[in-house]
mmCIF file of C-alpha atoms in Angstrom:
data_model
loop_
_atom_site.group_PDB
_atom_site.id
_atom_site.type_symbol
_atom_site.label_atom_id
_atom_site.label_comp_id
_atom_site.label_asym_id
_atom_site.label_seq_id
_atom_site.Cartn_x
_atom_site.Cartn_y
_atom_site.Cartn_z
ATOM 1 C CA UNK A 1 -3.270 14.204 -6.584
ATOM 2 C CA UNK A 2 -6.529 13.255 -7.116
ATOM 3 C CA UNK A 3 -9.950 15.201 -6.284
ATOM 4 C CA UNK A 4 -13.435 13.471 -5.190
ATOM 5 C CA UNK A 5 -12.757 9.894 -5.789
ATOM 6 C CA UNK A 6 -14.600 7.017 -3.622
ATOM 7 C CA UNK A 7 -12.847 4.918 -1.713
ATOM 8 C CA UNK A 8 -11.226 1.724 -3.849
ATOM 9 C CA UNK A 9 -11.444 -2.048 -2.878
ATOM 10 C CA UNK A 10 -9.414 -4.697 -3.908
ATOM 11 C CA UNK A 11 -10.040 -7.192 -6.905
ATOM 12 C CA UNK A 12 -10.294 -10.156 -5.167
ATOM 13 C CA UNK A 13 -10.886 -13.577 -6.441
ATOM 14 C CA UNK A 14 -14.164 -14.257 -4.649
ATOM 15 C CA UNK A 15 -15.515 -11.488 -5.993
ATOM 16 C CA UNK A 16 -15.109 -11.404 -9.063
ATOM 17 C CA UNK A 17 -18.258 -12.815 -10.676
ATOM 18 C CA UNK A 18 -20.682 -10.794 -8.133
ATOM 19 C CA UNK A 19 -17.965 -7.683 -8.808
ATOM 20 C CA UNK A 20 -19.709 -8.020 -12.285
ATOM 21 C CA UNK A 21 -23.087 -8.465 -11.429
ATOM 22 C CA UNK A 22 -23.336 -5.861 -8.846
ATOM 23 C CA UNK A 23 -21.011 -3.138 -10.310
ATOM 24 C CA UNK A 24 -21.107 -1.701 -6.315
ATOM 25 C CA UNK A 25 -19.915 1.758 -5.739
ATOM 26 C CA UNK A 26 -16.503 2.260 -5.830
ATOM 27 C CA UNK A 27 -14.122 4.619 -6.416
ATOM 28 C CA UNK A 28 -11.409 1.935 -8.153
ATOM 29 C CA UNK A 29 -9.884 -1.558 -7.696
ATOM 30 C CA UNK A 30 -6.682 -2.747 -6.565
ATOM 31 C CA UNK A 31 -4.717 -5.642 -7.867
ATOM 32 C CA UNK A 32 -1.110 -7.175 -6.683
ATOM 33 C CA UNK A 33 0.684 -7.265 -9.832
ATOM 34 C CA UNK A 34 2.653 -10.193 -9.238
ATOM 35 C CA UNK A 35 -0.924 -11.987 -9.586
ATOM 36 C CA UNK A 36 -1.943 -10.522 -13.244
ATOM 37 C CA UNK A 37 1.415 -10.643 -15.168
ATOM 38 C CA UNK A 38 0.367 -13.758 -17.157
ATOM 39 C CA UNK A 39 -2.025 -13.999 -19.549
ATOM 40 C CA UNK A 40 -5.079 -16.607 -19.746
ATOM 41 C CA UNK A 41 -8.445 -16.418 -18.110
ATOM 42 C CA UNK A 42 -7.249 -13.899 -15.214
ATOM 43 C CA UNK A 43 -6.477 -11.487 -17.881
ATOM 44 C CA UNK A 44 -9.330 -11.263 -19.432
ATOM 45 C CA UNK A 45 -11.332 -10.697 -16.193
ATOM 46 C CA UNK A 46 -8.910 -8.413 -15.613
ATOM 47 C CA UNK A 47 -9.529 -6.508 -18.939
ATOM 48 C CA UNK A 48 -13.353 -6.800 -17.958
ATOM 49 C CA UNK A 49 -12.656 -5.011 -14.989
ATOM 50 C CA UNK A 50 -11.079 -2.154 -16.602
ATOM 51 C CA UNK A 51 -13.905 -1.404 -18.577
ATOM 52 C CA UNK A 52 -15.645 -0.820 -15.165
ATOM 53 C CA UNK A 53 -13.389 1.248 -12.928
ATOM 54 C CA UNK A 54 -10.074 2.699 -12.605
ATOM 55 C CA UNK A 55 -7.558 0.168 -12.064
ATOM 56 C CA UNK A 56 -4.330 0.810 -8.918
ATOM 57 C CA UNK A 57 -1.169 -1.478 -9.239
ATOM 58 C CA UNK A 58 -0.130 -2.857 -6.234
ATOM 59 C CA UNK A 59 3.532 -4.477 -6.471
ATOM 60 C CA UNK A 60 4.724 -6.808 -3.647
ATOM 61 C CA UNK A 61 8.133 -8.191 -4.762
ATOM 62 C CA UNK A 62 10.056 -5.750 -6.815
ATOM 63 C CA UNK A 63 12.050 -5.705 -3.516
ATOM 64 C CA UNK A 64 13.055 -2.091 -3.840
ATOM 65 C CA UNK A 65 14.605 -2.038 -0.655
ATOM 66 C CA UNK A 66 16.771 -4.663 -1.217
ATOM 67 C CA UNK A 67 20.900 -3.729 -1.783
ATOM 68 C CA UNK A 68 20.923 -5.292 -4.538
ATOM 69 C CA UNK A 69 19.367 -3.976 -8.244
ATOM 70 C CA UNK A 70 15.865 -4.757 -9.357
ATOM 71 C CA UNK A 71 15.412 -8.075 -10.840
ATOM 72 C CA UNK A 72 15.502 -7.323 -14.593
ATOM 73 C CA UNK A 73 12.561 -9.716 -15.570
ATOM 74 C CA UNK A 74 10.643 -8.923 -13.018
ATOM 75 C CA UNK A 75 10.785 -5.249 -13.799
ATOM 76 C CA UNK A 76 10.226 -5.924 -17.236
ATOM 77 C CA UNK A 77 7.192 -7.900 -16.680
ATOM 78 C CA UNK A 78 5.994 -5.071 -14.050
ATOM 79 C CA UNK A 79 6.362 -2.437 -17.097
ATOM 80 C CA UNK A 80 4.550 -4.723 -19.628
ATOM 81 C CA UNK A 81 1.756 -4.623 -16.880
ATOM 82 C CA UNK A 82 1.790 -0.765 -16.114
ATOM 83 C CA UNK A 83 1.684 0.107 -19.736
ATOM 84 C CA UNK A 84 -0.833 -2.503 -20.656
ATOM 85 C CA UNK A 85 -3.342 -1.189 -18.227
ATOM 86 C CA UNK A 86 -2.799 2.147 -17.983
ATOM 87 C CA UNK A 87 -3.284 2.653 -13.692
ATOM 88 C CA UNK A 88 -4.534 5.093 -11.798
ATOM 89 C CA UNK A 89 -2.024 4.620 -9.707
ATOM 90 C CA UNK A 90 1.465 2.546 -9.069
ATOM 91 C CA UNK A 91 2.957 1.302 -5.549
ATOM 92 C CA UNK A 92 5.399 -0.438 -3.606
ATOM 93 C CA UNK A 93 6.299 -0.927 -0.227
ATOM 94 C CA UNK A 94 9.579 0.490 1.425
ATOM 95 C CA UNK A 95 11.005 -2.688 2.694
ATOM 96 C CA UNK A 96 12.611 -5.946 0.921
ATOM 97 C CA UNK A 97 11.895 -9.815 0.074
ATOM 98 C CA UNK A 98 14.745 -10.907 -2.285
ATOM 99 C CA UNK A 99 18.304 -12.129 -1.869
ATOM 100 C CA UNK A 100 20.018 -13.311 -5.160
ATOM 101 C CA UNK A 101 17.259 -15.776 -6.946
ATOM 102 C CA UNK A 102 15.276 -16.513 -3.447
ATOM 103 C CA UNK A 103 12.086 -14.914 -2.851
ATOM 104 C CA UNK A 104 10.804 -14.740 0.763
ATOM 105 C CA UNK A 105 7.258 -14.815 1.098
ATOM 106 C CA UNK A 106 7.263 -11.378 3.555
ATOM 107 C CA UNK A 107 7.852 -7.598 3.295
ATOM 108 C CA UNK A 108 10.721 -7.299 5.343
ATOM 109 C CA UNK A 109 11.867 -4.094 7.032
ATOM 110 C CA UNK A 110 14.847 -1.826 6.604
ATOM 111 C CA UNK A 111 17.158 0.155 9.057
ATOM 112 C CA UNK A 112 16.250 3.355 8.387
ATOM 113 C CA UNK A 113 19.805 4.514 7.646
ATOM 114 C CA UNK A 114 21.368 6.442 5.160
ATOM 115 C CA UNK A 115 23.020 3.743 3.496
ATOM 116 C CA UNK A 116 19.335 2.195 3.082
ATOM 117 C CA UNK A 117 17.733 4.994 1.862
ATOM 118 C CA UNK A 118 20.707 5.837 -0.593
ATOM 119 C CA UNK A 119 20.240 2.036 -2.199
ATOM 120 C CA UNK A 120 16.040 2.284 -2.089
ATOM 121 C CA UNK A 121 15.815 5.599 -3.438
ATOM 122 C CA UNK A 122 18.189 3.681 -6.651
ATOM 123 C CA UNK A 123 15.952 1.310 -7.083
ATOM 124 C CA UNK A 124 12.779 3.556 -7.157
ATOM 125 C CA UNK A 125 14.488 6.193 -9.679
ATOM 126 C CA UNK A 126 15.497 3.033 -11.937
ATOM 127 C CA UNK A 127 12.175 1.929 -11.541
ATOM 128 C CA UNK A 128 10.522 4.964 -12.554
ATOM 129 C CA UNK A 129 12.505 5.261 -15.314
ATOM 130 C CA UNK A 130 11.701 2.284 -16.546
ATOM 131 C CA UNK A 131 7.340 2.356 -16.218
ATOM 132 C CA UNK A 132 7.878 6.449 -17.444
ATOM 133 C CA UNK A 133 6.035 7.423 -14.238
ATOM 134 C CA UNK A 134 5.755 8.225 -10.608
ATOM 135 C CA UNK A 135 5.314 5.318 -8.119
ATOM 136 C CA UNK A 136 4.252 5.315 -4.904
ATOM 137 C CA UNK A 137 6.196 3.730 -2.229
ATOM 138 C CA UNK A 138 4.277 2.391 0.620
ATOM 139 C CA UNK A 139 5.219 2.752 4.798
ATOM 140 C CA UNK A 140 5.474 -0.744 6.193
ATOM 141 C CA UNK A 141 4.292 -2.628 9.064
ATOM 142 C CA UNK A 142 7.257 -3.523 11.314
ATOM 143 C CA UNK A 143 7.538 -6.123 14.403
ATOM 144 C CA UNK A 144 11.153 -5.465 15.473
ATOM 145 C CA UNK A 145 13.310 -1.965 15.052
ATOM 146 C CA UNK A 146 16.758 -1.729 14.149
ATOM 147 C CA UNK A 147 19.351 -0.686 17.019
ATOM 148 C CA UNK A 148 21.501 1.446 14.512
ATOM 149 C CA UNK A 149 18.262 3.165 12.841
ATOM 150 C CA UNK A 150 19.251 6.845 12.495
ATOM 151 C CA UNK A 151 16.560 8.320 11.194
ATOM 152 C CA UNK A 152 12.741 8.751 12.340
ATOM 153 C CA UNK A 153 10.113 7.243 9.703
ATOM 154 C CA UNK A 154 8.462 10.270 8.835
ATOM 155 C CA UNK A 155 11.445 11.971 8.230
ATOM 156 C CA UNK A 156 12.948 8.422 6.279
ATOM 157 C CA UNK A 157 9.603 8.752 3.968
ATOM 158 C CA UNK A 158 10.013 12.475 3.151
ATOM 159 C CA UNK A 159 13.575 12.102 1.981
ATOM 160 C CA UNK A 160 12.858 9.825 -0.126
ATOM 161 C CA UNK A 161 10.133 11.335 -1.784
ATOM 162 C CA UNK A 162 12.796 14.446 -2.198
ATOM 163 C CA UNK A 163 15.410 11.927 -3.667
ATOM 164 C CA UNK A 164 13.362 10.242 -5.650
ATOM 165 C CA UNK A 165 10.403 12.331 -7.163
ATOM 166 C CA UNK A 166 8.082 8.935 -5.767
ATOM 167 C CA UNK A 167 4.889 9.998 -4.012
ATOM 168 C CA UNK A 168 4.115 8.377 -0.354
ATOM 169 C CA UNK A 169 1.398 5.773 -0.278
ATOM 170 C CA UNK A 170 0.722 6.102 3.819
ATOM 171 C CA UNK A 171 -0.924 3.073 5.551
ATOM 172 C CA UNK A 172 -2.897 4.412 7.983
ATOM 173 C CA UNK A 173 -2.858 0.719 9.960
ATOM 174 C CA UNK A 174 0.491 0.293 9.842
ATOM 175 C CA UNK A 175 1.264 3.602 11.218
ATOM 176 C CA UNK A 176 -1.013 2.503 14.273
ATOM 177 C CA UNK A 177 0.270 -1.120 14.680
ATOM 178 C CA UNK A 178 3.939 0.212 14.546
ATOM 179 C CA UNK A 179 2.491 2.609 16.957
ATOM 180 C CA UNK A 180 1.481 -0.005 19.311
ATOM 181 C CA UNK A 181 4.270 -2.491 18.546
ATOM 182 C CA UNK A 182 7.112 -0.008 19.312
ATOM 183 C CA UNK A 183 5.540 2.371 21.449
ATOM 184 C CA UNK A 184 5.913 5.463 18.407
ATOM 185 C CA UNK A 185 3.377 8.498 17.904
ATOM 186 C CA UNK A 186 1.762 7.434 14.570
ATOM 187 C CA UNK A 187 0.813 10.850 14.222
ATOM 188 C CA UNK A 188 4.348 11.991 14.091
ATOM 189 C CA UNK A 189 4.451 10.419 10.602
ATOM 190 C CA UNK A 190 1.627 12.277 9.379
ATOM 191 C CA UNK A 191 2.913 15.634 10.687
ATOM 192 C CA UNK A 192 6.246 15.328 9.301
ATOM 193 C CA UNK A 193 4.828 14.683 5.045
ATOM 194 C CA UNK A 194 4.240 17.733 3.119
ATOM 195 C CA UNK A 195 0.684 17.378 1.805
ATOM 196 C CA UNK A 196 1.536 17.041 -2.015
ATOM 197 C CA UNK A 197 3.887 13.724 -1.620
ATOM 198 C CA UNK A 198 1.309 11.371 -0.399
ATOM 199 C CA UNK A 199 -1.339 10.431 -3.076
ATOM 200 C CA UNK A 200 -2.754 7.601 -1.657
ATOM 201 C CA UNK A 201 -3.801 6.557 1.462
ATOM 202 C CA UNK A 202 -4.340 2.460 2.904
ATOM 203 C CA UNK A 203 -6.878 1.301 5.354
ATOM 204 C CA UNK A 204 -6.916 -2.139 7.332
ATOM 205 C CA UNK A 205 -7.303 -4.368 9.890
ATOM 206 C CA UNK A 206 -5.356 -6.070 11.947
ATOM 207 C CA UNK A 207 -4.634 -9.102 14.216
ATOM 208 C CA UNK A 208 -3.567 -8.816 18.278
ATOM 209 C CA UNK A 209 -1.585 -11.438 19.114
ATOM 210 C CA UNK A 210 -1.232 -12.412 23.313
ATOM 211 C CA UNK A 211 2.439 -13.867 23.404
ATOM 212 C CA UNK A 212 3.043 -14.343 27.013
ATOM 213 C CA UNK A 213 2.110 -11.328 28.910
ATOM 214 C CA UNK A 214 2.896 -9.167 25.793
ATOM 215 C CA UNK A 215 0.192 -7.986 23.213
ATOM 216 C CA UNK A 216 1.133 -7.325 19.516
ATOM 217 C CA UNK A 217 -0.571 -6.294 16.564
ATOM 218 C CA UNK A 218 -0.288 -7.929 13.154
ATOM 219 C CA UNK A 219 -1.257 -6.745 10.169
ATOM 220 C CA UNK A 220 -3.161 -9.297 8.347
ATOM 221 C CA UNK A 221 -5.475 -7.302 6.337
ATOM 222 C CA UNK A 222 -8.091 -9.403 8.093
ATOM 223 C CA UNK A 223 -10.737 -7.865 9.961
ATOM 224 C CA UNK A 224 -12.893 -5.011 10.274
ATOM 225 C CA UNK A 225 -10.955 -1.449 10.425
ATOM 226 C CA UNK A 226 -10.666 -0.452 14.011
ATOM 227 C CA UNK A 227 -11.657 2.580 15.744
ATOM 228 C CA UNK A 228 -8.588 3.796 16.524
ATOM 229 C CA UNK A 229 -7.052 3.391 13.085
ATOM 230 C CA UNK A 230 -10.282 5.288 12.149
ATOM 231 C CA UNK A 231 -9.459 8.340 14.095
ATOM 232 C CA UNK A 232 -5.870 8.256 12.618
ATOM 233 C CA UNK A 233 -7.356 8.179 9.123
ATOM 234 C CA UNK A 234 -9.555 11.380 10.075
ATOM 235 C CA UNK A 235 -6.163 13.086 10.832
ATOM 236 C CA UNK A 236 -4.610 11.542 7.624
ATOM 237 C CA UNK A 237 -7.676 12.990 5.605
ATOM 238 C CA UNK A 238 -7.293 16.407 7.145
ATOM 239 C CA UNK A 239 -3.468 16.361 6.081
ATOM 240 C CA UNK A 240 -3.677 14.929 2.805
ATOM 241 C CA UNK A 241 -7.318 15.440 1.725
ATOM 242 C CA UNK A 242 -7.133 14.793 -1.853
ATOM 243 C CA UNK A 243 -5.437 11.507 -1.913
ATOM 244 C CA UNK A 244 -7.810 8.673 -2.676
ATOM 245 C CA UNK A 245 -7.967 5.507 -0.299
ATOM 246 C CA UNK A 246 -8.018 1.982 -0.142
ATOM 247 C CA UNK A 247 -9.745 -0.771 2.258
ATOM 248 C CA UNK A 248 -7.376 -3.352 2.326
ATOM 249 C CA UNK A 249 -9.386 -7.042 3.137
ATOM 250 C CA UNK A 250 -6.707 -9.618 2.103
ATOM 251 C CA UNK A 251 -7.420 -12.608 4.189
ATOM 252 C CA UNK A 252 -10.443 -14.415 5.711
ATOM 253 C CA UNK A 253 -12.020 -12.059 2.382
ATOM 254 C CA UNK A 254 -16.036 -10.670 3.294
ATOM 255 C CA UNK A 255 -18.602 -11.321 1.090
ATOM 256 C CA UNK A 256 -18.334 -8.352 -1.304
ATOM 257 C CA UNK A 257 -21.282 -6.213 0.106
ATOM 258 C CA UNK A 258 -19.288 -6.248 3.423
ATOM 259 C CA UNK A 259 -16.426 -4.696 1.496
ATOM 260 C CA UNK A 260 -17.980 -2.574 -0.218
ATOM 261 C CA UNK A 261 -20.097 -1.141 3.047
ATOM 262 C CA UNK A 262 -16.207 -0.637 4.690
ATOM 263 C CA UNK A 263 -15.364 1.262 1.848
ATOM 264 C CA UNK A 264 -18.832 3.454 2.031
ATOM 265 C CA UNK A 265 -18.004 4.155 5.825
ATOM 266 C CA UNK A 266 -14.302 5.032 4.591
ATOM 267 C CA UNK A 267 -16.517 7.875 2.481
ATOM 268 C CA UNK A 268 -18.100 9.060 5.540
ATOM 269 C CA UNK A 269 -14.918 9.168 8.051
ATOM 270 C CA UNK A 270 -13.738 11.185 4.880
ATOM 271 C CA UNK A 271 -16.563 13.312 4.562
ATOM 272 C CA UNK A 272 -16.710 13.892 8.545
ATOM 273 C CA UNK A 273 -13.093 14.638 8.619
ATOM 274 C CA UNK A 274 -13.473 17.386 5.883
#
């Protein structure tokens, strides 16, 4: 785990130029690696940015939870990436988006099952054996469960940490909009990880839908984080107090100062919660 870090933003696209100019205070900078495993002008920026803080790889379609093995390309273009860099940190998400050659433009959920955890925690191993190092695999936002589910997130997570040898990258705003989605305790998650498995720790906002007379949340990475994913991250902090965080801001993106003053009041709910 890591010790006394500031809270990380991601690299976005609109902010590059000013991410130069301003150098704000950060603790590092997050990138989806499906969007820097070419070369050209976003490389170079890319390189740029290295020189200026820590870089975390986010991956969004290795598809580890998919039944199926790792596409070989795409893991070998993932690796190239990883070793090219050299991260501060490497993560995935516990859920799928591939079948065969077709790519679905979602994170899609698993049953959390043994069968399912038996073909992620595959994947993950063959993955880390591959990049030659420990990867993070990311709790996901869910809008339906599965009827024939066996086994309770937290406990899902921590199994397959133990299977594995992955660390836990725990979204703090998904636990709360499964929470509210499903009617769960997101707490329960937190309480059931041993401190040393999760090194990293997500922070967003989110969407509420009105279908009908229903309310549900959506996480969209959108908006301000809200107060009661706040006080979820205090107990997150308290858990797991050396893993470093992330504001997540993926859509309708702030200007950076905005970002970057999220980020400085993640330091302080981190501070207070300590």
């Amino acid at each position: 785990m890591i010790l006394d870090i500031k809270t990380g933003i991601g690299f976005q696209q609109p902010h590059h130029h000013a991410l130069f100019e301003l150098k704000p205070d950060v603790g590092f900078l997050e990138i989806h690696a499906e969007n820097h495993m070419g070369g050209g002008s976003r490389a170079a920026l890319l390189e740029q940015a290295r020189q200026l803080y820590p870089i975390s790889i986010h991956g969004v379609g290795l598809s580890l939870g998919s039944a199926a093995a790792v596409n070989a390309a795409h893991l070998e273009r993932f690796a190239e990436l990883v070793a090219r860099i050299e991260p501060l940190l490497v993560s995935e998400h516990v859920a799928w988006c591939r079948q065969d050659d077709v790519y679905l433009n979602d994170l899609l959920p698993l049953p959390y099952t043994e069968e399912s955890l038996d073909a992620l925690t595959t994947n993950v191993v063959h993955v880390q054996d591959r990049i030659k190092r420990r990867i993070l695999m990311e709790n996901p936002s869910t809008y339906l469960e599965f009827a024939h589910s066996s086994i309770p997130e937290g406990e899902f997570l921590r199994e397959l940490a133990k299977r594995s040898g992955c660390g836990i990258l725990l979204d703090v705003n998904n636990l709360y909009v499964n929470g509210w989605n499903h009617g769960n305790d997101p707490l329960s998650v937190i309480d059931t990880l041993e401190p040393d498995i999760v090194d990293e720790i997500h922070v967003a906002g989110h969407h509420t839908a009105h279908l009908g007379d229903d309310v549900i949340l959506i996480d969209n990475h959108g908006a301000n984080v809200a107060e009661a994913v706040w006080d979820i991250y205090a107990a997150a902090v308290k858990r797991f107090p050396k893993a470093p965080t992330l504001i997540e801001w993926d859509s309708d993106i702030p200007p950076l100062a905005r970002l970057a003053g999220e980020a400085a009041l993640a330091d302080r709910y981190h501070a207070a919660a300590l």
